[in-house]
């Protein structure tokens, strides 16, 4: 069995990117929109301009901070199953950020509702290869509480770990409160985190106040959090992939340092969700081949820094479930998976991550099943070489009735769930394409699949938290 | 051990694909003087039918389906048919099928699977092998009073050999006495209609369904 790790960069190139990243952080610096954090950075040796809120971070401080990052960490499902991030296996999540969804009845794109978020969680729950759950951006709730509502939708409709992206500190507090209810108290939540946080640097080179607030809530409470930037190559980062990697690493590692200053040893994963700006349409294209390279390159660099790596993959610009969806998933998924990225999302997303689709989640689960098989590699042993079986069958025979075939079929093979492997005559009976096949599957899950329900009492406590958040939001608005 | 116990064991051996135990239990059943046709009906056919159900439900794959049918077929041919002949009995099948790969073509895996599965679903199958001439198909069908001929071709160049079988049957005045079905990668329902065959099957499972529809009784 070969090591299937594919490294897109040579050792020399890794060192060059490292040097460039350190130079940018030390010379150009990064905007840090939070005075407490600026002071923390200053106390630790960064050159801080409080007026411009810029911190220039020397290499030794950054590298010192990175040494404290755990090389892997565990989050839990609400059933108590462990999901290790930073281990040998890539952890997959459905994708966040979509404001519309492909309606499974009409096939038309329309604004995503809370009900859609619940169904998205349900379908995620039913998928074999997806471990974490994210939510579309719900359009039919109080806009300042979108993330609180989506956290509730996820918690109540999947046992899988909700990966939450609160837009501000207040929502982060309410969501952490929900996590504590799920875990059985704040102390329990720290020991057994059943939610994973997210905050984003703003490219280029800016840690905005809201994101730092979210980081302070999570790291301040010793809870795992991810730092995900969205380097829009050509627009908010250089048009070159190497330059995009430098900005990405500078931002993500600076945020990683901040988390370690708030709480040394805090569990984190960092990395890019990298579109390229399409220079004809100004669309941020996430399904571009270059995106796959950015994630793979960042993963290799983060392995070098010994920081758990994240990347957004399996994205597509297509609006429908069609061939373009398929090849863009392939471009952005296979390479990062081979590069050994630790944590990914993007599953279920379409049209530049602005849209999502239950059907696409099902397609992605299938794609990743196949990729996981590829990554398992070729087992070579006396048994798998099967010389005695080849001898027993002899020239001209067949292997279908061999015990060896029965014994190894299930381990050697991956079994597709939705891919067409019918011959023409069978196919002609219904003439289904992949969109229709997955739409039927999605409907089946929405209508009849029931994830393990929450205890009534916990469900009520979660609902009560949403209610208090609504109350605070209303009073803030009125006040 | 009573008869029922040993027949159940034979059935279960097939379902759990214990080939050695299966053969031993069939031998033991014969030693106990159980009627071979009873061994077939209440042991083997029952077991294969359970395996078929498990295949249909997705629990079993082709390797289990063929893995059970092949030893079953071997045991019937080598152990049970000779006993039946001694008693001048015949295997009571759903119908008699002559099967083979057409002249000029040596591809046999598809035909072998079809033959094995036809046997497993209760047909009496005479497998002529590969590179079988139209005359050989017709003569054998005549000799055996077969109900159906199944002919496979994998190459576009050997596809015309399927047509020759129909022509040879007509020349012998036998066309209305025997059904003819065709399969193989380049074969299509349109082609089978064009050459005047009775049916086309896309895969082995469909082949069994087709044969059952045409001659199953």
XYZ file of C-alpha atoms in Angstrom:
696
model
C 0.000 0.000 0.000
C 1.477 3.263 -1.176
C 1.151 6.485 0.696
C -1.398 8.254 -1.450
C -0.381 11.695 -0.257
C 0.085 14.026 -3.189
C 2.187 17.097 -2.476
C 1.781 19.798 -5.104
C 4.836 21.735 -3.809
C 8.507 20.744 -3.608
C 10.329 21.191 -0.279
C 12.114 24.190 -1.756
C 8.784 25.746 -2.742
C 7.378 25.113 0.731
C 10.278 27.075 2.213
C 9.834 29.901 -0.273
C 6.122 30.215 0.542
C 6.913 30.082 4.271
C 9.518 32.853 3.913
C 7.159 35.006 1.852
C 4.319 34.532 4.375
C 6.551 35.481 7.316
C 7.803 38.513 5.397
C 4.263 39.731 4.721
C 3.200 39.346 8.365
C 6.321 41.107 9.616
C 6.564 43.888 6.992
C 3.021 44.521 5.781
C 1.249 43.307 8.886
C -2.446 42.657 9.360
C -5.417 44.763 10.491
C -6.724 43.609 13.865
C -9.980 45.367 14.741
C -9.957 44.692 18.456
C -7.980 46.648 21.029
C -7.702 43.829 23.559
C -6.256 41.503 20.940
C -3.957 44.238 19.640
C -2.611 44.683 23.169
C -2.144 40.936 23.525
C -0.159 40.925 20.302
C 1.902 43.902 21.427
C 2.680 42.337 24.800
C 3.965 39.302 22.958
C 6.310 41.299 20.767
C 4.299 42.364 17.727
C 4.783 45.907 16.432
C 1.369 47.485 16.820
C 0.012 50.710 15.377
C -3.085 51.251 17.493
C -4.328 54.143 15.406
C -4.329 52.130 12.187
C -5.048 48.912 14.106
C -2.216 47.181 12.291
C -0.106 44.493 13.918
C 3.221 43.559 12.370
C 4.052 40.086 13.576
C 7.636 38.833 13.619
C 8.241 35.218 12.633
C 9.393 34.061 16.075
C 6.125 35.144 17.710
C 4.012 33.462 15.076
C 6.006 30.235 15.113
C 5.960 30.232 18.899
C 2.174 30.529 18.821
C 1.828 27.788 16.200
C 3.783 25.397 18.433
C 0.866 25.521 20.871
C -1.703 24.425 18.262
C -2.826 20.813 18.869
C -1.977 18.776 15.780
C -5.393 17.167 16.001
C -8.566 17.427 18.068
C -11.898 15.699 18.530
C -15.433 16.987 18.189
C -18.424 14.861 19.141
C -21.784 14.036 17.657
C -24.664 14.393 20.055
C -24.739 10.589 20.248
C -21.188 10.721 21.614
C -19.326 9.505 18.513
C -15.866 11.008 18.054
C -14.849 12.882 14.930
C -11.084 13.460 14.843
C -9.917 16.478 12.892
C -6.223 16.352 11.988
C -5.977 12.571 11.766
C -5.482 10.281 8.759
C -8.992 10.681 7.405
C -10.436 13.795 5.805
C -13.533 14.910 7.719
C -16.347 16.021 5.406
C -19.049 18.583 6.034
C -21.991 19.920 4.099
C -21.393 23.485 2.936
C -22.577 26.827 4.310
C -23.292 30.228 2.868
C -26.006 29.552 0.304
C -28.905 31.980 0.261
C -31.026 30.008 -2.200
C -31.881 26.375 -2.699
C -33.024 24.284 -5.654
C -36.603 23.408 -4.790
C -36.970 19.615 -4.887
C -40.538 19.844 -6.165
C -40.231 22.487 -8.867
C -36.516 22.241 -9.643
C -36.407 26.060 -9.475
C -33.992 28.104 -7.366
C -35.731 30.004 -4.535
C -34.722 31.682 -1.239
C -33.677 29.218 1.481
C -36.001 28.936 4.478
C -35.598 27.532 7.968
C -37.475 24.449 6.786
C -34.820 24.036 4.073
C -32.092 24.276 6.692
C -33.858 21.514 8.636
C -34.080 19.353 5.517
C -30.457 20.095 4.628
C -29.517 18.823 8.108
C -31.719 15.762 7.661
C -30.140 14.841 4.326
C -26.679 15.480 5.788
C -27.610 13.143 8.630
C -28.543 10.416 6.156
C -25.286 10.640 4.179
C -22.703 7.965 4.887
C -19.577 10.014 4.191
C -20.527 13.376 5.711
C -19.615 13.890 9.384
C -20.332 17.552 10.106
C -23.338 19.681 9.235
C -23.627 23.287 8.093
C -26.625 25.364 7.077
C -27.782 27.581 4.244
C -28.351 31.257 5.112
C -31.979 31.241 6.164
C -34.029 34.022 4.537
C -37.267 33.809 6.547
C -36.086 34.629 10.077
C -34.875 37.763 11.909
C -31.846 38.704 9.759
C -29.584 39.412 12.753
C -30.317 35.937 14.137
C -29.864 33.807 11.035
C -27.057 31.789 12.629
C -28.935 31.190 15.888
C -31.913 29.866 13.929
C -29.758 27.701 11.687
C -27.989 26.288 14.762
C -31.402 25.288 16.127
C -32.410 23.783 12.766
C -29.244 21.688 12.709
C -29.259 20.613 16.349
C -32.845 19.378 16.069
C -32.460 17.588 12.729
C -29.137 15.825 12.771
C -27.090 13.972 15.342
C -23.977 15.050 13.416
C -21.854 17.886 14.801
C -23.162 21.317 13.775
C -20.377 23.482 12.375
C -21.671 26.929 13.169
C -20.634 30.279 11.707
C -22.034 33.012 13.962
C -21.952 36.415 12.307
C -21.155 38.188 15.566
C -20.285 37.708 19.222
C -23.881 37.854 20.436
C -25.007 35.003 18.169
C -21.871 33.077 19.150
C -22.872 33.356 22.828
C -26.378 32.023 22.198
C -25.074 29.178 20.052
C -22.470 28.213 22.664
C -25.304 28.226 25.202
C -27.138 25.745 22.962
C -23.988 23.618 22.809
C -23.811 23.602 26.602
C -27.436 22.418 26.781
C -26.627 19.617 24.333
C -23.475 18.573 26.187
C -24.952 18.884 29.655
C -23.207 22.031 30.867
C -20.345 24.345 29.916
C -17.675 22.183 31.546
C -19.002 19.125 29.690
C -19.039 21.089 26.447
C -15.333 21.873 26.883
C -14.552 18.201 27.440
C -16.872 16.987 24.717
C -17.442 19.758 22.165
C -20.626 19.022 20.233
C -20.323 22.172 18.153
C -17.484 23.540 16.058
C -17.064 27.299 15.564
C -15.991 29.368 12.598
C -14.639 32.873 12.057
C -13.223 34.391 8.880
C -10.325 36.674 8.157
C -11.257 39.262 5.559
C -8.925 39.173 2.595
C -6.638 40.912 2.195
C -5.057 40.856 5.643
C -7.846 41.973 7.930
C -9.297 40.425 11.080
C -12.620 42.245 11.426
C -14.088 43.047 14.839
C -17.124 40.740 14.500
C -14.947 37.783 13.606
C -12.563 38.487 16.475
C -15.608 38.670 18.789
C -16.643 35.200 17.626
C -13.090 33.913 18.139
C -13.041 35.423 21.624
C -16.296 33.636 22.499
C -15.044 30.253 21.299
C -11.362 30.389 22.308
C -12.324 32.316 25.457
C -14.528 29.371 26.380
C -11.832 26.876 25.318
C -13.962 25.581 22.457
C -12.683 24.443 19.047
C -12.931 26.937 16.214
C -11.953 27.092 12.551
C -10.509 30.101 10.750
C -11.518 30.110 7.136
C -10.617 32.810 4.696
C -12.150 33.383 1.309
C -9.246 34.534 -0.871
C -10.773 35.780 -4.097
C -7.797 35.268 -6.361
C -7.236 38.228 -8.671
C -9.450 40.498 -6.544
C -8.661 40.207 -2.829
C -5.474 38.185 -3.264
C -2.896 38.160 -6.078
C -3.949 36.539 -9.329
C -1.174 33.997 -8.875
C -1.833 30.825 -6.891
C 1.442 31.223 -4.962
C 0.527 34.803 -4.000
C -2.947 33.670 -2.988
C -1.352 31.031 -0.772
C 0.841 33.682 0.899
C -2.121 35.947 1.754
C -4.202 32.950 2.834
C -1.524 31.644 5.159
C -0.713 35.096 6.567
C -4.371 35.697 7.484
C -5.172 32.226 8.741
C -1.973 31.833 10.740
C -2.405 35.309 12.276
C -5.867 34.267 13.447
C -4.398 30.993 14.684
C -1.898 32.997 16.734
C -4.680 35.170 18.148
C -6.550 32.054 19.302
C -3.392 30.723 20.960
C -2.861 34.040 22.759
C -6.455 33.985 24.030
C -6.208 30.351 25.095
C -2.885 28.557 24.604
C -3.523 25.106 23.176
C -7.001 25.953 21.837
C -8.128 23.464 19.181
C -8.273 25.038 15.724
C -8.237 24.201 12.039
C -7.494 26.798 9.384
C -7.464 27.141 5.616
C -9.010 28.646 2.518
C -12.372 28.567 0.847
C -10.810 29.871 -2.344
C -12.679 31.213 -5.340
C -11.041 32.885 -8.293
C -12.616 36.049 -9.590
C -13.843 35.270 -13.066
C -12.581 38.204 -15.108
C -15.469 38.151 -17.577
C -18.429 37.962 -15.203
C -16.981 39.069 -11.824
C -18.429 35.847 -10.392
C -16.348 34.276 -7.627
C -15.763 30.864 -9.121
C -15.272 28.196 -6.444
C -15.372 25.249 -8.812
C -12.288 26.314 -10.746
C -9.313 23.957 -11.106
C -7.185 26.708 -9.530
C -9.356 26.439 -6.401
C -8.405 22.798 -6.050
C -4.735 23.771 -6.300
C -5.064 26.494 -3.641
C -6.662 24.057 -1.167
C -4.103 21.337 -1.920
C -1.201 23.791 -1.646
C -2.542 25.285 1.590
C -3.020 21.786 3.025
C 0.606 20.930 2.295
C 1.774 24.190 3.899
C -0.404 23.596 6.967
C 1.019 20.076 7.306
C 4.411 21.791 7.353
C 3.247 24.132 10.140
C 1.643 21.165 11.920
C -1.711 22.972 12.032
C -4.912 21.030 11.197
C -5.874 22.032 7.662
C -9.203 23.075 6.219
C -10.364 23.629 2.645
C -13.602 24.217 0.801
C -14.048 21.716 -2.011
C -16.631 20.091 -4.294
C -17.958 23.466 -5.328
C -19.542 24.219 -8.647
C -20.691 27.277 -10.532
C -23.433 25.362 -12.282
C -26.977 26.190 -11.213
C -28.345 22.735 -11.933
C -27.257 19.200 -11.212
C -25.494 18.616 -14.503
C -22.222 17.609 -16.080
C -20.524 20.877 -15.120
C -21.405 20.181 -11.498
C -19.727 16.823 -11.877
C -16.463 17.934 -13.399
C -16.109 20.898 -11.065
C -16.591 18.605 -8.079
C -13.850 16.409 -9.536
C -11.445 19.338 -10.081
C -11.842 20.692 -6.587
C -12.262 17.479 -4.610
C -9.828 14.840 -5.777
C -6.627 16.890 -5.516
C -7.172 18.295 -1.988
C -8.240 14.852 -0.763
C -5.024 13.417 -2.180
C -3.095 16.254 -0.537
C -4.476 15.022 2.787
C -6.516 18.068 3.813
C -7.968 17.344 7.271
C -11.339 19.047 7.165
C -13.468 20.110 4.224
C -16.871 21.536 3.473
C -18.621 22.689 0.332
C -20.732 19.567 -0.097
C -24.229 20.486 -1.239
C -23.231 23.876 -2.649
C -23.790 25.094 -6.204
C -23.478 28.299 -8.203
C -20.461 29.869 -6.491
C -21.597 28.753 -3.015
C -24.578 31.110 -3.277
C -26.921 28.225 -3.967
C -27.375 24.844 -2.385
C -29.249 21.702 -3.214
C -30.311 18.582 -1.357
C -29.673 16.665 -4.572
C -26.094 17.954 -4.685
C -25.480 16.697 -1.128
C -26.443 13.243 -2.342
C -24.232 13.556 -5.433
C -21.314 14.683 -3.257
C -21.746 11.793 -0.849
C -21.452 9.465 -3.843
C -18.394 11.270 -5.238
C -16.598 11.132 -1.893
C -17.447 7.481 -1.441
C -15.582 6.850 -4.690
C -12.677 9.144 -3.777
C -12.301 7.427 -0.416
C -12.010 4.139 -2.291
C -9.311 5.586 -4.515
C -7.403 6.851 -1.458
C -7.545 3.387 0.112
C -5.156 2.386 -2.646
C -4.108 -1.031 -3.890
C -3.614 -3.704 -1.260
C -0.797 -6.042 -2.206
C -0.454 -9.213 -0.141
C -0.173 -12.929 -0.795
C -3.924 -13.147 -0.359
C -4.754 -10.242 -2.667
C -2.290 -11.443 -5.320
C -4.446 -14.586 -5.421
C -1.921 -16.792 -7.205
C -3.479 -19.990 -5.838
C -6.937 -18.837 -6.937
C -5.610 -17.993 -10.404
C -4.099 -21.486 -10.481
C -7.374 -23.082 -9.349
C -9.465 -21.263 -11.969
C -6.866 -21.874 -14.642
C -6.865 -20.385 -18.129
C -10.336 -19.978 -19.569
C -12.338 -20.270 -16.364
C -14.005 -17.532 -14.331
C -13.810 -16.084 -10.829
C -17.453 -15.448 -10.039
C -17.964 -18.593 -8.006
C -14.631 -18.464 -6.171
C -14.690 -18.180 -2.395
C -11.884 -15.636 -2.781
C -14.247 -13.383 -4.749
C -16.906 -13.604 -2.032
C -14.394 -13.011 0.745
C -12.778 -9.936 -0.759
C -15.551 -8.315 -2.785
C -16.875 -6.109 0.011
C -13.472 -4.898 1.115
C -12.001 -4.348 -2.351
C -15.010 -2.708 -3.901
C -16.890 0.488 -3.291
C -20.607 0.208 -3.990
C -22.257 3.187 -5.671
C -25.680 4.203 -4.421
C -27.018 6.470 -7.154
C -24.753 6.108 -10.180
C -26.320 4.541 -13.236
C -24.927 1.103 -13.906
C -27.917 -0.122 -15.848
C -27.712 -1.232 -19.432
C -29.593 0.640 -22.117
C -32.781 -1.436 -22.071
C -33.226 -1.173 -18.312
C -32.458 2.543 -18.392
C -34.999 3.119 -21.159
C -37.827 2.160 -18.807
C -37.592 5.461 -16.906
C -34.790 7.372 -18.626
C -33.671 8.975 -15.379
C -30.809 11.435 -15.226
C -28.769 12.058 -12.103
C -30.754 15.117 -11.083
C -34.012 13.160 -11.128
C -32.447 10.173 -9.363
C -31.086 12.373 -6.566
C -34.260 14.436 -6.408
C -36.267 11.278 -5.752
C -33.729 10.240 -3.133
C -33.883 13.671 -1.487
C -37.686 13.553 -1.401
C -37.568 10.129 0.174
C -35.258 11.393 2.925
C -37.269 14.569 3.532
C -40.535 12.641 3.700
C -39.625 9.507 5.562
C -36.150 9.642 7.114
C -36.079 10.466 10.798
C -32.782 11.333 12.473
C -32.574 10.317 16.110
C -34.755 12.919 17.842
C -33.575 15.226 20.605
C -34.961 14.682 24.057
C -38.085 16.778 24.413
C -36.615 18.709 27.332
C -33.439 19.647 25.448
C -35.438 20.656 22.396
C -37.473 22.990 24.587
C -34.362 24.483 26.176
C -32.895 25.136 22.729
C -36.146 26.798 21.661
C -36.048 28.938 24.822
C -32.534 30.122 23.920
C -33.750 31.161 20.464
C -36.595 33.024 22.168
C -34.240 34.988 24.433
C -32.057 35.802 21.442
C -35.147 37.156 19.657
C -35.965 39.232 22.718
C -32.472 40.713 22.883
C -32.455 41.383 19.141
C -35.810 43.183 19.418
C -34.690 45.306 22.359
C -31.422 46.218 20.600
C -33.410 47.291 17.573
C -35.903 49.300 19.613
C -33.244 50.743 21.893
C -30.800 -37.804 11.213
C -34.225 -37.594 9.618
C -34.803 -36.706 5.993
C -36.040 -33.238 6.684
C -32.987 -32.316 8.743
C -30.562 -33.355 6.046
C -32.553 -31.584 3.315
C -32.612 -28.412 5.440
C -28.865 -28.707 5.851
C -28.401 -28.960 2.095
C -30.546 -25.895 1.630
C -28.691 -23.936 4.334
C -25.285 -24.945 2.972
C -26.188 -23.343 -0.336
C -27.508 -20.206 1.342
C -24.357 -19.850 3.454
C -22.149 -20.940 0.535
C -20.508 -23.829 2.381
C -19.530 -25.829 -0.689
C -17.738 -28.711 1.029
C -20.463 -29.262 3.587
C -23.046 -29.020 0.808
C -21.445 -31.817 -1.211
C -21.024 -34.008 1.884
C -24.623 -33.530 2.915
C -25.890 -34.416 -0.555
C -23.802 -37.588 -0.401
C -25.193 -38.374 3.010
C -28.738 -37.811 1.770
C -28.108 -40.329 -1.023
C -26.703 -42.793 1.543
C -29.929 -42.337 3.486
C -31.770 -43.365 0.304
C -33.549 -40.077 -0.065
C -35.013 -39.755 -3.531
C -32.684 -37.593 -5.699
C -35.601 -35.586 -7.036
C -36.529 -34.785 -3.444
C -32.962 -33.668 -2.743
C -33.241 -31.358 -5.731
C -36.689 -29.988 -4.901
C -36.539 -29.664 -1.137
C -32.833 -29.013 -0.718
C -31.189 -27.488 -3.752
C -33.989 -25.591 -5.482
C -35.181 -24.243 -2.151
C -31.667 -23.082 -1.247
C -31.070 -21.464 -4.615
C -34.384 -19.707 -4.413
C -33.411 -18.167 -1.048
C -30.075 -17.087 -2.557
C -32.025 -15.545 -5.447
C -34.191 -13.609 -3.005
C -31.131 -12.329 -1.188
C -29.663 -11.224 -4.502
C -32.866 -9.403 -5.394
C -32.904 -7.629 -2.026
C -29.288 -6.472 -2.439
C -27.856 -8.543 0.399
C -26.074 -10.873 -1.996
C -24.120 -10.003 -5.122
C -23.360 -11.892 -8.298
C -20.462 -13.682 -6.590
C -22.878 -15.284 -4.123
C -25.504 -15.994 -6.782
C -23.057 -17.766 -9.087
C -21.119 -19.052 -6.083
C -24.186 -21.019 -4.951
C -25.521 -21.983 -8.366
C -22.308 -23.420 -9.721
C -21.682 -26.094 -7.062
C -25.395 -26.857 -7.138
C -25.236 -27.445 -10.861
C -22.142 -29.601 -10.447
C -23.779 -31.748 -7.772
C -26.908 -32.249 -9.854
C -24.918 -33.265 -12.936
C -22.353 -35.436 -11.196
C -24.171 -36.946 -8.225
C -27.913 -36.725 -8.682
C -28.555 -37.166 -12.427
C -26.695 -40.512 -12.542
C -28.897 -41.743 -9.678
C -32.017 -40.524 -11.424
C -30.958 -42.303 -14.605
C -30.560 -45.539 -12.668
C -34.185 -45.158 -11.655
C -35.110 -44.100 -15.192
C -36.384 -40.791 -13.849
C -35.730 -37.426 -15.370
C -35.000 -34.121 -13.765
C -38.280 -32.273 -13.716
C -37.252 -28.841 -14.840
C -39.216 -25.750 -15.819
C -38.165 -26.428 -19.397
C -35.209 -27.517 -21.443
C -32.743 -24.988 -22.789
C -29.861 -25.400 -25.221
C -27.381 -22.595 -24.781
C -24.064 -21.564 -26.319
C -21.833 -18.862 -27.751
C -22.226 -18.571 -31.518
C -19.804 -19.728 -34.172
C -16.620 -17.677 -34.462
C -16.974 -16.295 -30.944
C -15.082 -17.607 -27.939
C -16.464 -15.256 -25.272
C -18.167 -17.343 -22.685
C -18.404 -15.557 -19.326
C -21.787 -13.947 -20.074
C -23.194 -17.171 -21.485
C -21.825 -19.125 -18.474
C -23.549 -16.806 -16.008
C -26.816 -17.069 -17.921
C -26.533 -20.874 -18.049
C -25.796 -21.099 -14.330
C -28.637 -18.778 -13.362
C -31.079 -20.550 -15.687
C -30.166 -23.769 -13.971
C -30.515 -22.114 -10.581
C -34.017 -21.008 -11.381
C -35.060 -24.536 -12.300
C -34.425 -24.994 -16.003
C -32.744 -28.003 -17.493
C -29.743 -26.463 -19.226
C -27.575 -28.017 -21.900
C -24.503 -25.852 -22.388
C -22.822 -26.384 -25.758
C -19.900 -24.130 -24.884
C -18.443 -21.627 -27.304
C -17.867 -21.366 -31.066
C -21.056 -23.352 -31.653
C -22.300 -23.667 -35.223
C -25.946 -23.089 -36.125
C -26.249 -26.720 -37.133
C -24.991 -27.876 -33.766
C -27.547 -25.687 -31.963
C -30.365 -27.074 -34.126
C -29.294 -30.722 -33.933
C -28.947 -30.612 -30.192
C -32.310 -28.901 -29.786
C -33.890 -31.570 -31.953
C -32.189 -34.432 -30.144
C -33.108 -33.090 -26.700
C -36.568 -31.808 -27.669
C -35.489 -28.488 -26.239
C -38.017 -25.748 -25.569
C -35.603 -22.904 -26.075
C -32.288 -21.993 -27.648
C -30.173 -19.220 -26.183
C -27.292 -17.887 -28.260
C -24.772 -15.292 -27.222
C -22.416 -13.167 -29.341
C -19.937 -10.639 -28.036
C -18.519 -9.389 -31.318
C -20.234 -7.354 -34.010
C -18.536 -9.696 -36.480
C -20.158 -12.787 -34.968
C -23.606 -11.251 -34.565
C -24.696 -12.604 -38.018
C -24.171 -16.131 -36.629
C -27.286 -15.544 -34.529
C -29.277 -15.037 -37.695
C -27.951 -18.309 -39.085
C -29.522 -20.210 -36.190
C -32.963 -18.923 -37.129
C -32.327 -19.826 -40.775
C -31.122 -23.321 -39.850
C -34.202 -23.885 -37.685
C -36.448 -22.839 -40.567
C -34.593 -25.164 -42.949
C -35.199 -28.040 -40.540
C -38.870 -27.101 -40.179
C -38.376 -26.561 -36.477
C -38.857 -22.827 -36.093
C -42.313 -23.166 -34.496
C -41.151 -25.908 -32.135
C -38.522 -23.981 -30.273
C -38.185 -20.453 -28.924
C -34.924 -18.614 -29.611
C -33.470 -15.833 -27.495
C -30.332 -13.805 -28.016
C -27.931 -11.745 -25.984
C -24.423 -10.312 -25.901
C -22.947 -6.821 -25.885
C -23.578 -5.823 -29.541
C -27.008 -7.466 -29.624
C -30.101 -5.224 -29.367
C -33.852 -5.822 -29.224
C -34.078 -4.234 -32.680
C -31.609 -6.743 -34.090
C -33.450 -9.680 -32.544
C -36.680 -8.455 -34.049
C -35.018 -8.011 -37.422
C -33.714 -11.580 -37.524
C -36.978 -12.997 -36.205
C -35.935 -14.135 -32.732
C -38.350 -14.512 -29.836
C -36.649 -12.263 -27.349
C -33.665 -10.267 -26.207
C -32.224 -9.964 -22.719
C -29.789 -7.308 -21.653
C -28.242 -9.248 -18.776
C -28.323 -12.638 -17.087
C -31.071 -11.719 -14.643
C -33.271 -10.466 -17.482
C -32.364 -13.588 -19.439
C -33.861 -15.780 -16.735
C -36.990 -13.611 -16.618
C -37.320 -13.837 -20.393
C -36.899 -17.619 -20.475
C -39.452 -17.991 -17.693
C -41.887 -15.813 -19.603
C -41.420 -17.746 -22.842
C -41.321 -21.374 -21.674
C -41.519 -21.494 -17.889
C -44.123 -23.876 -16.622
